[in-house]
mmCIF file of C-alpha atoms in Angstrom:
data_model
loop_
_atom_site.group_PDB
_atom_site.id
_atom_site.type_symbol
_atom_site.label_atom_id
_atom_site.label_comp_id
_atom_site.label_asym_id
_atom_site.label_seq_id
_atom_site.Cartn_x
_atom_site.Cartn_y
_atom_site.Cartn_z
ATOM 1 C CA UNK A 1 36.936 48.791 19.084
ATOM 2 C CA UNK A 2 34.393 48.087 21.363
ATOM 3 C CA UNK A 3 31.634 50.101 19.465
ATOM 4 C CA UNK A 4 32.675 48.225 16.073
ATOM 5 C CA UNK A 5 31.825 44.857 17.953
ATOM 6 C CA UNK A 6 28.741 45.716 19.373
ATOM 7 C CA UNK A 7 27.556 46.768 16.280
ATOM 8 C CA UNK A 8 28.379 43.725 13.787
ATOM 9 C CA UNK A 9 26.489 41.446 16.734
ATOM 10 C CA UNK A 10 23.319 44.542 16.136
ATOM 11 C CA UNK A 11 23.876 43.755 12.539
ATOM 12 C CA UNK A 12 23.899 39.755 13.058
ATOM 13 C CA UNK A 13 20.291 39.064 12.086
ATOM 14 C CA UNK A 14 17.887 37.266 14.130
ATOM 15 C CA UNK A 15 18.787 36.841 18.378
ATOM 16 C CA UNK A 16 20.960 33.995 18.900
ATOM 17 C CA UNK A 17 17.842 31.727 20.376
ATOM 18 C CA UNK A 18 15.593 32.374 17.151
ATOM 19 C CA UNK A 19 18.648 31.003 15.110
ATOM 20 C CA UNK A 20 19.155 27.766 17.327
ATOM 21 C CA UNK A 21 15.939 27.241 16.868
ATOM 22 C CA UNK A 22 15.846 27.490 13.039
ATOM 23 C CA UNK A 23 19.037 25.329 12.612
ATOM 24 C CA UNK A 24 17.745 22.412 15.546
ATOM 25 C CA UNK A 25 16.568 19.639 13.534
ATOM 26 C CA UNK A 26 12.739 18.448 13.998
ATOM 27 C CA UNK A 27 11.831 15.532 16.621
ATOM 28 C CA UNK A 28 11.527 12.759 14.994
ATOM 29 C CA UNK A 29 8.408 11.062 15.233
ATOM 30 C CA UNK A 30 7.482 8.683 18.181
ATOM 31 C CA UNK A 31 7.100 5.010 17.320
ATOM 32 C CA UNK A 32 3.964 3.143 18.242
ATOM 33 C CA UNK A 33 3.990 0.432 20.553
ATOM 34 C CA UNK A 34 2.324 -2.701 19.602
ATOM 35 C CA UNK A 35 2.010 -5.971 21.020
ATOM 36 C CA UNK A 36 3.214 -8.993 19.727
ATOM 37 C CA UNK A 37 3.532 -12.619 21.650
ATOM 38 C CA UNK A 38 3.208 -10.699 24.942
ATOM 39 C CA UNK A 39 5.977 -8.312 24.352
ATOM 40 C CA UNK A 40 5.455 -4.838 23.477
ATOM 41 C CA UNK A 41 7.828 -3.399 20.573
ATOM 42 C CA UNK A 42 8.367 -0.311 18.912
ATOM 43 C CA UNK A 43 6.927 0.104 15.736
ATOM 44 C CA UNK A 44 8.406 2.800 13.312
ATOM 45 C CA UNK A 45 6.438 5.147 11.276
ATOM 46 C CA UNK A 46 5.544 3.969 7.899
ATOM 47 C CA UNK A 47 8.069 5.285 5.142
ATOM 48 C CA UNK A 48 7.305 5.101 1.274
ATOM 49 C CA UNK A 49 9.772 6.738 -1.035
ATOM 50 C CA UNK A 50 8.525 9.445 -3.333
ATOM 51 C CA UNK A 51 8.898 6.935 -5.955
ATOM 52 C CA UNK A 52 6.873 4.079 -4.616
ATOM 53 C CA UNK A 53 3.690 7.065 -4.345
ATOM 54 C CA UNK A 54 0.709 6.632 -7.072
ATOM 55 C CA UNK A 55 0.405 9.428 -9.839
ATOM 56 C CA UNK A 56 -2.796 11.432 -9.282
ATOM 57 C CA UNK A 57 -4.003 10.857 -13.188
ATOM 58 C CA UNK A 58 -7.278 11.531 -11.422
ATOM 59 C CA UNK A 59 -8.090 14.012 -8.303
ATOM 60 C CA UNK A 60 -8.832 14.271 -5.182
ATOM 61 C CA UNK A 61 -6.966 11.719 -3.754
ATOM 62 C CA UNK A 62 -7.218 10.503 -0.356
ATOM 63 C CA UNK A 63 -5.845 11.977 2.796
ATOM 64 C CA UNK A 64 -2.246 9.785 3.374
ATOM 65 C CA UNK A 65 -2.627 11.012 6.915
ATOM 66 C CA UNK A 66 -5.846 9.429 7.250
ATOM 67 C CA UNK A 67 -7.073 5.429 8.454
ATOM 68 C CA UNK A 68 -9.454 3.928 6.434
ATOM 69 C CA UNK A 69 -11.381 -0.046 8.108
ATOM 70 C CA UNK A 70 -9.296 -1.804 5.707
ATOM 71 C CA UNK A 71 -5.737 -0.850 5.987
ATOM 72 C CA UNK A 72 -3.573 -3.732 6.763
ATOM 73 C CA UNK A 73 -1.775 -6.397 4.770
ATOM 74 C CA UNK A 74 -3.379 -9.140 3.102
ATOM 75 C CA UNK A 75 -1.958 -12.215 1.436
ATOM 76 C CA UNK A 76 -3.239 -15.473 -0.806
ATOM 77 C CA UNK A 77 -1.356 -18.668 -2.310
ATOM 78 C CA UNK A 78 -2.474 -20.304 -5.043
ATOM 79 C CA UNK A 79 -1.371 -23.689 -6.072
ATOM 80 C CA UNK A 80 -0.329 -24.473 -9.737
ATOM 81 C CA UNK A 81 -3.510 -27.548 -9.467
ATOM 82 C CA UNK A 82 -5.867 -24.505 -8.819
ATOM 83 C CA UNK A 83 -4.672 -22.720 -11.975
ATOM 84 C CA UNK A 84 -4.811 -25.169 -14.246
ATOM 85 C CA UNK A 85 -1.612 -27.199 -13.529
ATOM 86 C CA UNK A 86 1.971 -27.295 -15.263
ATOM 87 C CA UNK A 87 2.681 -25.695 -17.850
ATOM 88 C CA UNK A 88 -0.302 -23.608 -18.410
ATOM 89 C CA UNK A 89 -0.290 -22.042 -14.616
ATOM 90 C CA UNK A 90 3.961 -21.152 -14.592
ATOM 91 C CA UNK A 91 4.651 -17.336 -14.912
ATOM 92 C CA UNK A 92 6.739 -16.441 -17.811
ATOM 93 C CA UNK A 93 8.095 -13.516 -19.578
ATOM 94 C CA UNK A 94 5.321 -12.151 -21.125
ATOM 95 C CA UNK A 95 5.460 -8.653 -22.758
ATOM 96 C CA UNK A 96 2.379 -8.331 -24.414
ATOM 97 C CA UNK A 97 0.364 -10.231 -21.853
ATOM 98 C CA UNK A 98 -2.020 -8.529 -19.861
ATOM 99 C CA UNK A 99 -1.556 -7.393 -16.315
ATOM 100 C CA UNK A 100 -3.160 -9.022 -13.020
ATOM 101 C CA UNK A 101 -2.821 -12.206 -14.450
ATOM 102 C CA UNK A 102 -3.508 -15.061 -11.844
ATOM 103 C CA UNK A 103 -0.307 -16.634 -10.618
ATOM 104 C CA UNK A 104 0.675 -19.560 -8.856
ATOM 105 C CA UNK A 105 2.374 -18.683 -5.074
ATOM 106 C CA UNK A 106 2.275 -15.817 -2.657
ATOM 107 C CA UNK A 107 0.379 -12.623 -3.360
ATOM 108 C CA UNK A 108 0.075 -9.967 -1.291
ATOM 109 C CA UNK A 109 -2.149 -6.904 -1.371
ATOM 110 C CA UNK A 110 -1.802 -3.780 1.393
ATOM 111 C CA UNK A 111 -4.174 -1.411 1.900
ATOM 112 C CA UNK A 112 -2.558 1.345 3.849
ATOM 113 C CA UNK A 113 -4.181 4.607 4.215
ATOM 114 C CA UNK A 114 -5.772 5.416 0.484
ATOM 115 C CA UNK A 115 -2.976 3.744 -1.381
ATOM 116 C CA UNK A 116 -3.032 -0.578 -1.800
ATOM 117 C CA UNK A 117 0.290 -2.216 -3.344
ATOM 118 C CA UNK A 118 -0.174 -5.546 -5.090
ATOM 119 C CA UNK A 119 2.521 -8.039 -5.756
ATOM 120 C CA UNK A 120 2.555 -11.267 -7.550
ATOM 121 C CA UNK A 121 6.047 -12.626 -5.623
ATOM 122 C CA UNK A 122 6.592 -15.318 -7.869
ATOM 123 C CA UNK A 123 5.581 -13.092 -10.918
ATOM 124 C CA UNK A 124 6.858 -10.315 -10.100
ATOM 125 C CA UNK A 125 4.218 -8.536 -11.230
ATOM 126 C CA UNK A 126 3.530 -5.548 -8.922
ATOM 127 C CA UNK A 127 1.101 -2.508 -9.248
ATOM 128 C CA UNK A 128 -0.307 0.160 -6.801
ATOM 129 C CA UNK A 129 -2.746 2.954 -7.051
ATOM 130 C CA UNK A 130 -5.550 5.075 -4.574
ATOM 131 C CA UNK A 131 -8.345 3.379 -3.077
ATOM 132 C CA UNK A 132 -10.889 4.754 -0.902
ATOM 133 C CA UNK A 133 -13.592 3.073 1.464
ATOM 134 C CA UNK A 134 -17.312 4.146 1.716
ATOM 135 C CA UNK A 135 -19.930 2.101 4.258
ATOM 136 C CA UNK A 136 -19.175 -1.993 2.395
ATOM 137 C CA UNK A 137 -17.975 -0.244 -0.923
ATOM 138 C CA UNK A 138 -14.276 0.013 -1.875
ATOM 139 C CA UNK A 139 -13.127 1.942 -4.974
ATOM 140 C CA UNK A 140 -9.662 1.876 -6.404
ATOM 141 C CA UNK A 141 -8.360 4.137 -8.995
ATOM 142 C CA UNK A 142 -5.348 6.117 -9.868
ATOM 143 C CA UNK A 143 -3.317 2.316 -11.360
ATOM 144 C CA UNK A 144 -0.809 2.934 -13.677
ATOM 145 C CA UNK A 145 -2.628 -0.077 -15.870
ATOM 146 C CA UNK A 146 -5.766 1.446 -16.297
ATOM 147 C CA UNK A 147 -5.168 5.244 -15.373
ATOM 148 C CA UNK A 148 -8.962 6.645 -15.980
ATOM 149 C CA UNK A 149 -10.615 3.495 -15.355
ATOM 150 C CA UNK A 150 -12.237 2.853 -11.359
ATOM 151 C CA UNK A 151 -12.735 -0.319 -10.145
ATOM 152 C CA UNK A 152 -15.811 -1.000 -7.942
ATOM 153 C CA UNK A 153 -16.283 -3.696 -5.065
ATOM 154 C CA UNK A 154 -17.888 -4.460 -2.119
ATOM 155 C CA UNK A 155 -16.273 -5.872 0.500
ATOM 156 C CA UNK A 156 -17.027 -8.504 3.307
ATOM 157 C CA UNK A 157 -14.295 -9.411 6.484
ATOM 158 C CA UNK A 158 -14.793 -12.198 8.592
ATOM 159 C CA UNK A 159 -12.422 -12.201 11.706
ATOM 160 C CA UNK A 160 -9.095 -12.317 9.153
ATOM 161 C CA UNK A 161 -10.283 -13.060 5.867
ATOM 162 C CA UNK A 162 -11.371 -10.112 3.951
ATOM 163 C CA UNK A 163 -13.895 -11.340 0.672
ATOM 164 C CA UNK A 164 -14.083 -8.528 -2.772
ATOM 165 C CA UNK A 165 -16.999 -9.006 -4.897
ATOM 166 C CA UNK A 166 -16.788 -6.809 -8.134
ATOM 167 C CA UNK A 167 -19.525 -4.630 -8.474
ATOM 168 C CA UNK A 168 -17.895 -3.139 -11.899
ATOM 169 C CA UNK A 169 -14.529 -2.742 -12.592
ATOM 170 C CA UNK A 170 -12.885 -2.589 -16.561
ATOM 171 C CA UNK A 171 -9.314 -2.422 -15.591
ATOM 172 C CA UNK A 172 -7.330 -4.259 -18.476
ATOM 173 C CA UNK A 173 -10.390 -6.085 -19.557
ATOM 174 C CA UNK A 174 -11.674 -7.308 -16.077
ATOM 175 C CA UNK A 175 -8.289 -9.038 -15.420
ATOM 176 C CA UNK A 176 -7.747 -6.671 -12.273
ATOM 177 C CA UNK A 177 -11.431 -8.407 -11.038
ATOM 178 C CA UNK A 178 -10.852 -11.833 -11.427
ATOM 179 C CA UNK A 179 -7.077 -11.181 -9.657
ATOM 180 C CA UNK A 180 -8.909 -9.880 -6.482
ATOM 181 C CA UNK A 181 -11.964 -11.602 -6.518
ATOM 182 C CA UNK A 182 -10.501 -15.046 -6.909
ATOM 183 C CA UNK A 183 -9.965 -16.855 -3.734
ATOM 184 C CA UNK A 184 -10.636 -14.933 0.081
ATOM 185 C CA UNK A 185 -7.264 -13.012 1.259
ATOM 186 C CA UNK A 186 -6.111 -13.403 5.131
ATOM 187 C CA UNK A 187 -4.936 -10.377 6.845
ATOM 188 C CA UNK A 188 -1.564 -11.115 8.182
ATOM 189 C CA UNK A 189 0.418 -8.949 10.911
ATOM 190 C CA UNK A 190 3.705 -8.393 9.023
ATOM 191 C CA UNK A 191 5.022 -7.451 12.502
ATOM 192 C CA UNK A 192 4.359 -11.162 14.258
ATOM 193 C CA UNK A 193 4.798 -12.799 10.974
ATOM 194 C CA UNK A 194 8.205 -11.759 8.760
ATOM 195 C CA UNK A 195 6.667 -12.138 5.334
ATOM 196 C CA UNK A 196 9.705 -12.745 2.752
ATOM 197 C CA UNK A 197 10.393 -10.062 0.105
ATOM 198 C CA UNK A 198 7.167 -8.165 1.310
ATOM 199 C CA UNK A 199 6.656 -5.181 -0.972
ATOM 200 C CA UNK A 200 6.837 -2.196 -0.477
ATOM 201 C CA UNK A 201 7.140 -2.698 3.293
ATOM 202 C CA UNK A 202 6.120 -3.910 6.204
ATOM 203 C CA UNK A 203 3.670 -0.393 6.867
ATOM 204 C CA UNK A 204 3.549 -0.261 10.555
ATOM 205 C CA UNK A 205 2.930 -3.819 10.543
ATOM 206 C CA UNK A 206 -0.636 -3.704 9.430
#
């Protein structure tokens, strides 16, 4: 009996330690700490579901792992007076209007590690695609609106307000350009600030 034993635990596989160590779960990973009004608080990794990823209709894309001098989360409000006034500035259900339209309220565009996410809140038009960031140059590609088509700017920050100037971009017949160029965006931190219905997420708080 004792020889039968000693053989099925021969027979077993790998030693008992290599299998704890296959079946222990991976360490999660650490949060960053980041100051806000004096107190320092635990920021959580960014998470994007698979879903919520841009296609790759055109390749290489950039690095997700990798921090580009733009990433953060941006944000403009336009009034209905800048647009034109009631009725002709008032989103509506439009379905053969084209995209990027300018809208009146809060917009918000992050740029978090190659991929930017643009929402029109009040719209509800969103979008999001690759972007990558060369010397005062930003190019964005890969949006499910224009799939082939690159847009072109260049790009100026002062302290929070970040300026795009198109250099060439044909993304649903300029639309995209006059949606980013019009009006400076501020650089909010999502973390200090709670921005309401902030899409996709608040990415490690800018």
């Amino acid at each position: 009996m004792v020889m039968v034993l000693v053989a099925a635990a021969s027979c077993s596989g790998a030693p008992t330690s290599e299998r704890r160590n296959e079946q222990s779960p991976r360490p999660a990973a650490s949060p960053r700490v980041k100051r806000v009004g004096g107190v320092d608080i635990a920021v959580p990794p960014a998470t994007v579901p698979p879903e919520l990823k841009p296609y790759p209709y055109v390749t290489p894309t950039p690095d997700p792992e990798k921090e580009t001098p733009l990433d953060g989360t941006y944000m403009k409000i336009r009034t209905l007076e800048q647009l034109g006034g009631v009725p002709d500035a008032l989103p509506i259900k439009c379905l053969r209007c084209a995209p990027f339209q300018p809208h009146p309220g809060v917009t918000t565009l992050i740029l978090h590690r190659g991929t930017y996410y643009l929402d029109h809140q009040m719209a509800n038009f969103r979008t999001l695609g690759h972007y990558v960031v060369e010397g005062r140059r930003i190019t964005l590609f890969n949006d499910v609106n224009c799939t082939l088509d690159r847009g072109r700017y260049a790009w100026e920050r002062n302290g929070e307000r970040l300026i795009l100037r198109e250099v060439r971009d044909e993304c649903s017949g300029k639309s995209r350009a006059v949606d980013l160029t019009t009006l400076p965006w501020t650089r909010v931190d999502p973390c200090a600030f709670r921005i309401l219905k902030l899409w996709p997420a608040p990415l490690e708080c800018g």
